[in-house]
Coordinates of C-alpha atoms in Angstrom, one line a residue:
M1241 CA 8.2 13.4 -15.9
V1242 CA 8.2 10.7 -13.5
K1243 CA 11.6 9.5 -11.7
I1244 CA 12.3 5.7 -11.2
K1245 CA 14.0 4.2 -8.6
V1246 CA 14.8 0.7 -8.6
C1247 CA 15.0 -1.5 -5.6
G1248 CA 16.9 -4.1 -4.3
I1249 CA 20.0 -3.9 -5.6
R1250 CA 22.5 -6.2 -4.4
R1251 CA 25.5 -7.4 -7.2
N1252 CA 28.0 -5.5 -9.6
Q1253 CA 25.7 -6.6 -12.4
D1254 CA 22.8 -4.6 -11.0
I1255 CA 25.3 -1.5 -10.8
E1256 CA 26.1 -1.6 -14.6
Y1257 CA 22.4 -2.1 -15.3
V1258 CA 21.3 0.9 -13.6
N1259 CA 24.7 3.1 -14.9
T1260 CA 23.6 2.4 -17.8
L1261 CA 19.8 3.0 -17.9
R1262 CA 19.9 5.6 -14.9
P1263 CA 16.9 5.8 -13.1
E1264 CA 17.0 8.6 -10.7
Y1265 CA 17.1 6.4 -7.5
I1266 CA 18.2 3.0 -6.3
G1267 CA 17.4 1.3 -3.1
F1268 CA 19.9 -1.0 -0.8
I1269 CA 17.7 -2.9 1.4
F1270 CA 18.8 -3.4 5.3
A1271 CA 16.0 -4.9 6.6
E1272 CA 15.0 -8.8 6.6
S1273 CA 14.7 -9.9 2.7
K1274 CA 16.4 -12.1 0.4
R1275 CA 17.4 -9.1 -1.5
K1276 CA 19.5 -7.6 1.9
V1277 CA 22.5 -6.3 1.7
T1278 CA 25.2 -5.5 5.1
K1279 CA 26.4 -2.1 5.2
E1280 CA 29.8 -3.0 3.7
E1281 CA 28.2 -4.5 0.7
A1282 CA 25.9 -0.9 0.2
F1283 CA 29.3 1.0 0.5
T1284 CA 31.3 -1.3 -2.1
L1285 CA 28.3 -1.3 -4.5
K1286 CA 27.6 2.6 -3.9
E1287 CA 31.4 3.1 -5.0
L1288 CA 30.7 2.0 -8.5
L1289 CA 27.5 3.8 -8.8
N1290 CA 27.0 6.6 -11.0
K1291 CA 27.2 9.8 -8.8
D1292 CA 24.2 11.4 -10.5
I1293 CA 21.8 8.4 -9.1
K1294 CA 21.0 8.8 -5.9
T1295 CA 20.7 6.0 -2.8
V1296 CA 17.7 5.2 -0.8
G1297 CA 18.2 3.0 2.2
I1298 CA 15.3 0.9 3.3
F1299 CA 14.6 -0.1 6.8
V1300 CA 12.2 -1.7 8.8
N1301 CA 11.7 -1.0 12.5
E1302 CA 14.8 -0.4 12.8
D1303 CA 17.3 0.7 16.1
L1304 CA 17.4 4.4 15.4
K1305 CA 21.5 4.3 16.1
N1306 CA 21.7 1.8 13.3
V1307 CA 20.0 3.2 10.7
K1308 CA 22.4 6.6 11.5
D1309 CA 25.3 4.7 11.6
I1310 CA 24.4 2.6 8.2
A1311 CA 23.0 5.8 6.5
N1312 CA 26.2 7.5 7.7
F1313 CA 28.7 4.8 6.7
V1314 CA 27.2 4.1 3.2
G1315 CA 26.6 7.7 2.6
L1316 CA 22.6 7.4 1.6
D1317 CA 20.8 10.2 0.2
I1318 CA 17.7 8.7 1.5
V1319 CA 16.9 7.0 4.5
Q1320 CA 13.3 5.1 4.0
L1321 CA 11.5 3.6 6.4
H1322 CA 9.0 0.7 5.4
G1323 CA 7.8 -0.7 9.0
D1324 CA 5.9 0.9 12.2
E1325 CA 7.9 3.7 12.9
D1326 CA 6.0 6.4 14.8
A1327 CA 6.3 10.2 14.3
R1328 CA 8.3 10.4 17.4
Y1329 CA 10.8 7.8 15.9
I1330 CA 11.3 9.9 12.9
D1331 CA 11.8 13.2 14.3
S1332 CA 14.5 11.4 16.7
L1333 CA 15.7 10.1 13.6
K1334 CA 15.7 13.7 11.4
S1335 CA 17.0 15.3 14.4
E1336 CA 20.4 12.7 13.9
L1337 CA 20.8 12.9 10.2
I1338 CA 22.2 15.4 8.2
N1339 CA 21.6 16.2 4.6
K1340 CA 19.6 13.5 4.1
S1341 CA 15.7 13.0 3.1
I1342 CA 13.8 10.6 5.1
W1343 CA 10.7 8.8 3.1
K1344 CA 7.9 6.7 5.1
A1345 CA 5.9 3.9 3.8
V1346 CA 2.7 4.0 4.1
R1347 CA 0.7 0.3 3.3
I1348 CA -2.3 1.0 1.5
K1349 CA -5.7 -1.5 2.9
D1350 CA -8.5 1.1 2.3
E1351 CA -9.0 4.8 2.5
N1352 CA -8.2 4.3 6.3
S1353 CA -4.8 4.1 5.6
L1354 CA -4.4 7.5 4.7
K1355 CA -5.1 9.5 7.5
D1356 CA -1.9 9.4 9.2
I1357 CA 0.2 10.7 6.4
E1358 CA 0.2 14.3 7.4
Q1359 CA 1.3 13.6 10.9
F1360 CA 4.8 12.2 9.6
N1361 CA 7.5 14.9 9.4
V1362 CA 9.1 13.3 5.9
D1363 CA 10.2 14.1 2.4
G1364 CA 8.5 11.6 0.7
I1365 CA 5.5 9.1 1.4
L1366 CA 5.4 6.0 -0.2
L1367 CA 2.4 3.6 -1.1
D1368 CA 2.3 0.4 -1.2
T1369 CA 0.6 -2.6 -0.6
Y1370 CA -0.9 -3.8 2.9
S1371 CA -0.3 -7.4 4.1
K1372 CA -0.5 -8.7 7.2
E1373 CA 2.7 -11.4 6.5
A1374 CA 5.1 -8.9 5.2
Y1375 CA 6.2 -5.1 5.2
G1376 CA 6.9 -5.2 1.5
G1377 CA 8.0 -6.4 -1.2
L1378 CA 5.3 -8.4 -2.2
G1379 CA 5.3 -8.1 -6.0
E1380 CA 1.8 -7.2 -5.8
S1381 CA -0.4 -4.3 -6.3
F1382 CA -3.1 -2.5 -4.5
D1383 CA -6.5 -0.5 -5.2
W1384 CA -5.0 2.6 -6.6
N1385 CA -8.3 4.3 -6.7
I1386 CA -7.5 4.5 -3.1
V1387 CA -5.0 7.2 -3.7
R1388 CA -5.8 8.5 -6.9
N1389 CA -7.4 11.8 -5.3
L1390 CA -4.6 11.8 -2.4
K1391 CA -3.2 15.4 -1.7
T1392 CA 0.0 16.3 0.0
N1393 CA 2.9 18.7 -0.4
K1394 CA 5.6 15.6 0.2
K1395 CA 6.9 13.6 -2.9
V1396 CA 4.3 10.4 -3.3
I1397 CA 6.2 7.4 -4.4
L1398 CA 4.0 4.8 -5.9
A1399 CA 5.4 1.0 -4.9
G1400 CA 3.7 -2.6 -4.8
G1401 CA 3.6 -4.6 -7.9
L1402 CA 4.7 -2.3 -10.5
N1403 CA 6.1 -4.1 -13.9
S1404 CA 6.4 -2.5 -17.5
D1405 CA 2.7 -3.9 -18.0
N1406 CA 1.3 -1.9 -15.6
V1407 CA 3.4 1.0 -14.8
E1408 CA 1.8 3.5 -17.8
R1409 CA -1.7 2.5 -15.8
G1410 CA -0.3 3.5 -12.5
I1411 CA 1.4 6.7 -13.7
N1412 CA -2.1 7.9 -15.3
K1413 CA -4.3 6.5 -12.3
V1414 CA -2.0 7.9 -9.4
R1415 CA 0.2 10.7 -11.0
P1416 CA 2.9 9.8 -8.4
D1417 CA 6.5 12.3 -8.6
I1418 CA 8.6 9.0 -8.2
I1419 CA 7.6 5.1 -9.5
D1420 CA 9.7 2.2 -7.6
V1421 CA 9.9 -1.2 -9.1
S1422 CA 12.0 -4.3 -7.6
S1423 CA 10.3 -7.8 -8.3
G1424 CA 8.9 -6.8 -11.3
V1425 CA 12.0 -5.8 -13.0
E1426 CA 13.4 -9.3 -11.8
T1427 CA 14.0 -13.1 -13.7
D1428 CA 14.2 -16.4 -11.0
G1429 CA 14.8 -13.5 -8.2
Y1430 CA 17.9 -11.4 -9.9
K1431 CA 17.6 -8.6 -12.0
D1432 CA 17.1 -8.3 -15.4
F1433 CA 18.1 -6.2 -17.7
N1434 CA 15.8 -6.0 -20.4
K1435 CA 12.9 -6.3 -18.0
M1436 CA 14.2 -2.6 -16.3
K1437 CA 15.0 -1.3 -19.6
S1438 CA 11.4 -2.1 -20.5
F1439 CA 10.0 -0.9 -17.2
I1440 CA 12.5 2.6 -17.4
K1441 CA 11.2 3.0 -21.1
K1442 CA 7.7 3.3 -20.3
G1443 CA 7.8 5.0 -17.3
R1444 CA 9.8 8.2 -18.9
K1445 CA 7.4 8.1 -21.7
L1446 CA 4.9 9.7 -19.1

């Protein structure tokens, strides 16, 4: 069964929602975004979180020392790198972090977007939509045919424009290990319990 990550958690109410609906992962965004949280805010939210739900911290081209500091302060389970971090950066981070997984986002434009996946010494590859304007959070999906035959021994996380209307199609096409949603379960920029419930229910059917 595919696992589910709800990204962009930032309110106590969001924690109440996920504690009820039990996605396997939630994401705290530490990069510039309307959903950005401080390490102190993330720590406070994590204290309220069901212990079975894993926490993912999202970073974009962040200083290595800051990533380590935030990851250890909050007690993150996973660090998600969503910028231009290269193999050297990842290797340096891996040597600094203990008992934490690393996911690397790859923004999909065409088949050439997949050529560097195996160079990254990471536990998971997150497939997101390419844009010149932003590193993520667009709420737009990409052509899933590009990745439908992707072969990798890393976890595959499908992101980019998922919602309750297209999640079943995305799972059937890409066969990811994890599906990642943020704006697709929001109303007016805030997490919506009913949208989250519908998304998780449809995702868990497959």
